[in-house]
PDB file of C-alpha atoms in Angstrom:
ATOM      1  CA  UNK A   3     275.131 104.216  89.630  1.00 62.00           C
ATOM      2  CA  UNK A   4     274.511 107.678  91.947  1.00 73.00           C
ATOM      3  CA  UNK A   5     271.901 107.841  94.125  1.00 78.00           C
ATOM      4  CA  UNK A   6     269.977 111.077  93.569  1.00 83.00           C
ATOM      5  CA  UNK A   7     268.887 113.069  96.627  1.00 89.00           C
ATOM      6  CA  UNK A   8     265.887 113.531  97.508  1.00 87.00           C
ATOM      7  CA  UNK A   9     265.832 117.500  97.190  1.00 92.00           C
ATOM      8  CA  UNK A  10     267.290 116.892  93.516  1.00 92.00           C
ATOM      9  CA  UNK A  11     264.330 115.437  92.383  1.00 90.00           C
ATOM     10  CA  UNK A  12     261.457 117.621  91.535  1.00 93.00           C
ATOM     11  CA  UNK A  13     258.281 117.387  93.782  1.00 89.00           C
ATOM     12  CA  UNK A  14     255.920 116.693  90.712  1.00 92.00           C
ATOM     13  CA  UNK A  15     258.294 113.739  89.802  1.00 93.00           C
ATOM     14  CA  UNK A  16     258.872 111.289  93.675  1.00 91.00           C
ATOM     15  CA  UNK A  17     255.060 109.701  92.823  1.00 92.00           C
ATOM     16  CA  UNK A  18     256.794 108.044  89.156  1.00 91.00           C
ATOM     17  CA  UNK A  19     260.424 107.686  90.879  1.00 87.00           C
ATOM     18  CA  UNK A  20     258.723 105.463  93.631  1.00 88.00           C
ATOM     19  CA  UNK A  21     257.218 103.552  90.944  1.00 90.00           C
ATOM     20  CA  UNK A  22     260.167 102.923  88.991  1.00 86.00           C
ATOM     21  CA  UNK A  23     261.595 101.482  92.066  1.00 82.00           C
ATOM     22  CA  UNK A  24     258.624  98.950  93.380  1.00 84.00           C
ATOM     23  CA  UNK A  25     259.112  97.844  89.128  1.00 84.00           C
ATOM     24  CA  UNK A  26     262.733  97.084  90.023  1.00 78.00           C
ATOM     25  CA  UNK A  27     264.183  99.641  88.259  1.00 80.00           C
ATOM     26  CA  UNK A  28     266.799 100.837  90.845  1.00 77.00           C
ATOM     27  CA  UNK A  29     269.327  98.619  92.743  1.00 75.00           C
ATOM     28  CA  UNK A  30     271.365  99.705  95.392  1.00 76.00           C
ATOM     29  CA  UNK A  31     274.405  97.804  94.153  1.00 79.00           C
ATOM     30  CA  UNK A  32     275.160  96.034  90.716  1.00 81.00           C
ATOM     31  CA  UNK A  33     274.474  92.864  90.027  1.00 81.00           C
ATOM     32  CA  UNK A  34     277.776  90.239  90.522  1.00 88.00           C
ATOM     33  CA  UNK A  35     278.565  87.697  87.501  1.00 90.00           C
ATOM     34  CA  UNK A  36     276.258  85.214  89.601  1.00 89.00           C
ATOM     35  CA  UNK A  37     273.625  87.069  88.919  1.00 84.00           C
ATOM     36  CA  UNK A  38     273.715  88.190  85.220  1.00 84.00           C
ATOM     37  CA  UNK A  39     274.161  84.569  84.326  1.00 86.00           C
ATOM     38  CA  UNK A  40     271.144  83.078  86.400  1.00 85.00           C
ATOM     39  CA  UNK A  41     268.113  82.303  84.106  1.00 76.00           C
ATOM     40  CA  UNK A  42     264.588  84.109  84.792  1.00 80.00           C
ATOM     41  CA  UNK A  43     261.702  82.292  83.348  1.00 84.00           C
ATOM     42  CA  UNK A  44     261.587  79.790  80.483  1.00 83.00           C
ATOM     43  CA  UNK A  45     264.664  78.860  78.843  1.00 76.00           C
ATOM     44  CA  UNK A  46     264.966  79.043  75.167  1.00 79.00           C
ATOM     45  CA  UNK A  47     264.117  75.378  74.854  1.00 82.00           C
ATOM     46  CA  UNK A  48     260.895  75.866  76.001  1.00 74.00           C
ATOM     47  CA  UNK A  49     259.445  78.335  73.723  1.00 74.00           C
TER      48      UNK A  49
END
């Protein structure tokens, strides 16, 4: 994962960057073990 400079990105395109980072589409560092193996929302016993 690279950050890309501002002045990379074209002007037309910062209005659907920002938005794919409020959807949690960019991290600023990976995610450890810890986190990969935590469960988000209903397990599989519950569907």
């Amino acid at each position: 994962r690279v950050p890309i400079p501002d002045e990379l990105i074209p002007a037309d395109a910062h209005v659907e960057i920002a938005a794919k980072k409020a959807a949690g589409y960019f991290s600023p560092e990976a995610p450890t073990p810890k986190d990969l193996n935590d469960a988000i929302g209903r397990s599989l016993e519950k569907y």
